[in-house]
Structure formats: C-alpha cells, structure tokens
mmCIF file of C-alpha atoms in Angstrom:
data_model
loop_
_atom_site.group_PDB
_atom_site.id
_atom_site.type_symbol
_atom_site.label_atom_id
_atom_site.label_comp_id
_atom_site.label_asym_id
_atom_site.label_seq_id
_atom_site.Cartn_x
_atom_site.Cartn_y
_atom_site.Cartn_z
ATOM 1 C CA MET A 1 -140.123 -9.409 92.870
ATOM 2 C CA GLY A 2 -137.378 -9.636 90.155
ATOM 3 C CA LEU A 3 -135.798 -12.142 88.059
ATOM 4 C CA PHE A 4 -135.062 -15.753 89.309
ATOM 5 C CA SER A 5 -132.940 -18.333 87.622
ATOM 6 C CA PHE A 6 -133.829 -22.001 87.380
ATOM 7 C CA ILE A 7 -132.192 -25.177 85.785
ATOM 8 C CA LYS A 8 -133.552 -25.384 82.246
ATOM 9 C CA GLU A 9 -133.588 -29.103 81.740
ATOM 10 C CA ALA A 10 -135.393 -29.812 85.223
ATOM 11 C CA GLY A 11 -139.102 -29.676 85.971
ATOM 12 C CA GLU A 12 -142.563 -30.545 84.686
ATOM 13 C CA LYS A 13 -142.848 -31.279 81.080
ATOM 14 C CA LEU A 14 -145.834 -29.168 80.248
ATOM 15 C CA PHE A 15 -145.123 -28.575 76.691
ATOM 16 C CA GLY A 16 -142.685 -29.382 73.700
ATOM 17 C CA GLY A 17 -139.649 -27.522 74.961
ATOM 18 C CA LYS A 18 -137.487 -29.114 72.256
ATOM 19 C CA LYS A 19 -139.854 -27.897 69.516
ATOM 20 C CA VAL A 20 -139.656 -24.413 71.062
ATOM 21 C CA GLU A 21 -135.879 -24.531 70.980
ATOM 22 C CA GLU A 22 -135.756 -25.772 67.535
ATOM 23 C CA ALA A 23 -137.985 -23.052 66.152
ATOM 24 C CA ALA A 24 -135.871 -20.537 67.910
ATOM 25 C CA ALA A 25 -132.652 -21.944 66.435
ATOM 26 C CA ALA A 26 -134.097 -22.074 62.851
ATOM 27 C CA ASN A 27 -135.272 -18.459 63.323
ATOM 28 C CA ASP A 28 -138.749 -19.597 62.377
ATOM 29 C CA THR A 29 -140.594 -16.603 63.835
ATOM 30 C CA ALA A 30 -144.108 -17.682 62.852
ATOM 31 C CA SER A 31 -143.818 -21.127 64.599
ATOM 32 C CA LEU A 32 -141.960 -19.775 67.508
ATOM 33 C CA ALA A 33 -144.666 -17.274 68.009
ATOM 34 C CA GLN A 34 -147.348 -19.899 68.089
ATOM 35 C CA LEU A 35 -145.331 -22.235 70.358
ATOM 36 C CA ASN A 36 -144.490 -19.549 72.854
ATOM 37 C CA ALA A 37 -148.209 -18.842 73.082
ATOM 38 C CA GLU A 38 -149.017 -22.402 73.588
ATOM 39 C CA ALA A 39 -146.285 -22.835 76.166
ATOM 40 C CA GLY A 40 -147.465 -19.502 78.087
ATOM 41 C CA ALA A 41 -150.963 -20.937 78.185
ATOM 42 C CA ALA A 42 -149.814 -24.254 79.525
ATOM 43 C CA ILE A 43 -147.648 -22.567 82.159
ATOM 44 C CA LYS A 44 -150.609 -20.365 82.973
ATOM 45 C CA THR A 45 -152.805 -23.280 83.451
ATOM 46 C CA TYR A 46 -150.220 -25.101 85.662
ATOM 47 C CA ILE A 47 -150.023 -22.041 87.899
ATOM 48 C CA GLU A 48 -153.662 -21.619 88.171
ATOM 49 C CA ALA A 49 -154.086 -25.348 89.287
ATOM 50 C CA GLN A 50 -151.970 -24.480 92.312
ATOM 51 C CA ASN A 51 -154.918 -22.342 93.699
ATOM 52 C CA LEU A 52 -152.793 -19.602 95.079
ATOM 53 C CA GLY A 53 -155.456 -16.853 94.859
ATOM 54 C CA LEU A 54 -153.846 -14.873 91.964
ATOM 55 C CA SER A 55 -155.937 -12.664 89.887
ATOM 56 C CA ASN A 56 -155.286 -11.165 86.347
ATOM 57 C CA LEU A 57 -152.544 -13.764 85.908
ATOM 58 C CA GLY A 58 -150.572 -13.132 82.638
ATOM 59 C CA VAL A 59 -147.952 -15.469 81.529
ATOM 60 C CA MET A 60 -145.630 -14.774 78.621
ATOM 61 C CA PHE A 61 -142.933 -17.367 77.546
ATOM 62 C CA ASP A 62 -140.011 -16.559 75.213
ATOM 63 C CA GLY A 63 -138.623 -19.736 73.861
ATOM 64 C CA ALA A 64 -135.364 -18.209 72.501
ATOM 65 C CA SER A 65 -134.364 -17.377 76.064
ATOM 66 C CA GLY A 66 -136.259 -19.666 78.170
ATOM 67 C CA LYS A 67 -137.794 -16.733 80.038
ATOM 68 C CA VAL A 68 -141.143 -16.553 81.651
ATOM 69 C CA THR A 69 -142.706 -13.148 82.624
ATOM 70 C CA LEU A 70 -145.525 -13.140 85.187
ATOM 71 C CA THR A 71 -147.891 -10.245 85.613
ATOM 72 C CA GLY A 72 -151.150 -9.957 87.592
ATOM 73 C CA ASP A 73 -152.055 -9.549 91.250
ATOM 74 C CA ALA A 74 -151.118 -11.696 94.166
ATOM 75 C CA PRO A 75 -152.979 -11.726 97.582
ATOM 76 C CA ASN A 76 -149.570 -11.932 99.351
ATOM 77 C CA LYS A 77 -145.692 -12.455 99.081
ATOM 78 C CA GLU A 78 -145.975 -16.180 99.463
ATOM 79 C CA ALA A 79 -148.459 -16.570 96.732
ATOM 80 C CA ALA A 80 -146.176 -14.559 94.463
ATOM 81 C CA GLU A 81 -143.140 -16.608 95.337
ATOM 82 C CA LYS A 82 -145.009 -19.796 94.800
ATOM 83 C CA ALA A 83 -146.121 -18.561 91.318
ATOM 84 C CA THR A 84 -142.516 -17.839 90.513
ATOM 85 C CA LEU A 85 -141.582 -21.497 91.635
ATOM 86 C CA ALA A 86 -144.482 -22.972 89.676
ATOM 87 C CA ALA A 87 -143.334 -21.269 86.398
ATOM 88 C CA GLY A 88 -139.591 -21.974 87.067
ATOM 89 C CA ASN A 89 -139.962 -25.720 87.830
ATOM 90 C CA VAL A 90 -141.103 -26.227 84.317
ATOM 91 C CA ALA A 91 -138.794 -27.933 81.804
ATOM 92 C CA ALA A 92 -137.426 -25.432 79.193
ATOM 93 C CA VAL A 93 -137.774 -22.561 81.624
ATOM 94 C CA LYS A 94 -134.406 -20.846 82.547
ATOM 95 C CA ASP A 95 -135.655 -17.512 84.122
ATOM 96 C CA VAL A 96 -138.889 -16.148 85.583
ATOM 97 C CA ASP A 97 -139.310 -12.409 85.860
ATOM 98 C CA ASN A 98 -142.121 -11.983 88.471
ATOM 99 C CA ASN A 99 -143.814 -8.470 87.828
ATOM 100 C CA MET A 100 -146.829 -9.332 89.910
ATOM 101 C CA ASN A 101 -148.437 -6.835 92.241
ATOM 102 C CA VAL A 102 -148.486 -8.018 95.889
ATOM 103 C CA ALA A 103 -151.635 -6.920 97.817
ATOM 104 C CA ASP A 104 -150.166 -6.913 101.319
ATOM 105 C CA GLY A 105 -146.520 -6.296 100.316
ATOM 106 C CA GLY A 106 -145.419 -7.341 103.660
ATOM 107 C CA GLY A 107 -143.248 -10.244 105.014
ATOM 108 C CA ALA A 108 -139.676 -11.267 104.704
ATOM 109 C CA ASP A 109 -138.451 -12.586 101.429
ATOM 110 C CA ALA A 110 -138.036 -16.274 101.361
ATOM 111 C CA GLN A 111 -134.464 -17.993 100.650
ATOM 112 C CA TYR A 112 -134.383 -20.451 97.861
ATOM 113 C CA HIS A 113 -132.670 -23.835 97.595
ATOM 114 C CA ASP A 114 -131.764 -25.677 94.400
ATOM 115 C CA VAL A 115 -132.089 -29.452 95.048
ATOM 116 C CA VAL A 116 -128.976 -31.598 94.096
ATOM 117 C CA SER A 117 -128.745 -35.289 94.010
ATOM 118 C CA GLY A 118 -129.001 -36.908 97.619
ATOM 119 C CA ASP A 119 -130.924 -33.962 99.177
ATOM 120 C CA THR A 120 -133.871 -34.629 101.416
ATOM 121 C CA LEU A 121 -136.097 -32.182 102.937
ATOM 122 C CA SER A 122 -134.675 -33.168 106.349
ATOM 123 C CA ALA A 123 -131.020 -32.364 105.181
ATOM 124 C CA ILE A 124 -132.296 -29.050 103.767
ATOM 125 C CA ALA A 125 -134.143 -28.198 106.992
ATOM 126 C CA LYS A 126 -130.942 -29.037 108.912
ATOM 127 C CA LYS A 127 -128.917 -26.734 106.684
ATOM 128 C CA TYR A 128 -131.240 -23.598 106.836
ATOM 129 C CA TYR A 129 -132.896 -24.105 110.328
ATOM 130 C CA GLY A 130 -130.423 -26.332 112.332
ATOM 131 C CA ASP A 131 -133.054 -28.915 112.805
ATOM 132 C CA ALA A 132 -133.815 -31.580 110.412
ATOM 133 C CA ASN A 133 -137.158 -32.182 112.102
ATOM 134 C CA LYS A 134 -138.406 -28.850 110.651
ATOM 135 C CA TYR A 135 -138.604 -30.436 107.090
ATOM 136 C CA MET A 136 -142.481 -30.010 107.215
ATOM 137 C CA VAL A 137 -142.106 -26.248 107.218
ATOM 138 C CA ILE A 138 -140.300 -26.446 103.927
ATOM 139 C CA PHE A 139 -142.864 -29.046 102.591
ATOM 140 C CA GLU A 140 -145.700 -26.881 103.640
ATOM 141 C CA ALA A 141 -143.980 -23.726 102.190
ATOM 142 C CA ASN A 142 -143.769 -25.630 98.641
ATOM 143 C CA LYS A 143 -147.358 -27.121 98.634
ATOM 144 C CA PRO A 144 -149.235 -27.548 96.343
ATOM 145 C CA MET A 145 -146.188 -28.062 94.013
ATOM 146 C CA LEU A 146 -144.914 -30.734 96.467
ATOM 147 C CA SER A 147 -147.414 -33.517 96.871
ATOM 148 C CA HIS A 148 -145.177 -35.706 99.309
ATOM 149 C CA PRO A 149 -142.011 -34.844 101.399
ATOM 150 C CA ASP A 150 -140.058 -37.588 99.688
ATOM 151 C CA LYS A 151 -140.868 -36.346 96.071
ATOM 152 C CA ILE A 152 -138.304 -33.776 95.414
ATOM 153 C CA TYR A 153 -135.880 -34.053 92.460
ATOM 154 C CA PRO A 154 -132.506 -32.582 91.388
ATOM 155 C CA GLY A 155 -132.819 -29.351 89.659
ATOM 156 C CA GLN A 156 -135.915 -28.386 91.489
ATOM 157 C CA LYS A 157 -135.871 -24.922 93.416
ATOM 158 C CA LEU A 158 -137.579 -24.922 96.779
ATOM 159 C CA ARG A 159 -138.810 -22.037 98.777
ATOM 160 C CA ILE A 160 -137.331 -21.757 102.248
ATOM 161 C CA PRO A 161 -139.405 -19.348 104.450
ATOM 162 C CA ALA A 162 -138.173 -17.591 107.463
ATOM 163 C CA LEU A 163 -139.211 -19.210 110.873
#
C-alpha cells in the first residue's frame, strides 16, 4: 500500500510520545529501543481492538522519525486502509508504511481527507460526493475508529471510499 503521512501532534494518546522524542533527542538508544517496543505494542493493541480481521499483524514504531511500519495479512483493501488510519491517527505518529499483504487485492483505492477546524462529515461528503447527505458513507468507512458522526477532530485523517 505504501507510505502515508499524518499530523504528528493529533490523535489517540496511547503511549508517552514525549518520552520517546526525548530519548531520541538524547540519543539514549537503550531507552529508545524499550520505548519504541512499548509504543509498537500499544499501537498493535489499538489496531487489533478495531476487529478488522487482520492476521499475523506486526507493528514497529521508530520514535526518532515517528514512523510506524505494518506487516501481516489483511482480508481486503478496506481492512488494510483502516489499519493504516488506526496507526496513523495516534499522537506521535508522523508516517505509516503499510506493507501488509491483501488477500483479495481488488477494489479502488480510497481517497483521504485531513480534517481541519470547522469540518463536518456533511461538509466533507459535499466536497467529495457533491451531496452532504452522504456523510454516513464516510462515517461507515471509518468505523470503528469513529464512534459518532459528530466526533471528528482537526488533524485526523479520514478514509473517503469511492461510491
């Protein structure tokens, strides 16, 4: 799937991102290795909690660059894309390199939207589909990461599927 960029300061706070950054800046390789492993485990747990049907999921985090690398198997492209978003919408993550194998391999790639202040799912639907009433398509495409259509935040990246 490739490399996706995210806003590093936005997202779920799953681990001590500042501690990882401080260890990287201080070149404290022993602490950094441990913190990277803990962050990778936290991100993996978060992705697995989304129940995307992934198997053999591997998550590596590099605190010096803010990059997450995903490996494993996804049942379809949608699940692989959602895994990328789950990993990327975590505070302290700047990039996600998704190297997952996709079982069916088919389907069109989704577009992505970076939420800015004032965005609503209706406005985003109007922009991409020409119809504000199609906001539920975007909501459903981003479940279970989104729990409610009104709960989006600036810096979040959303998956916009083709109609």
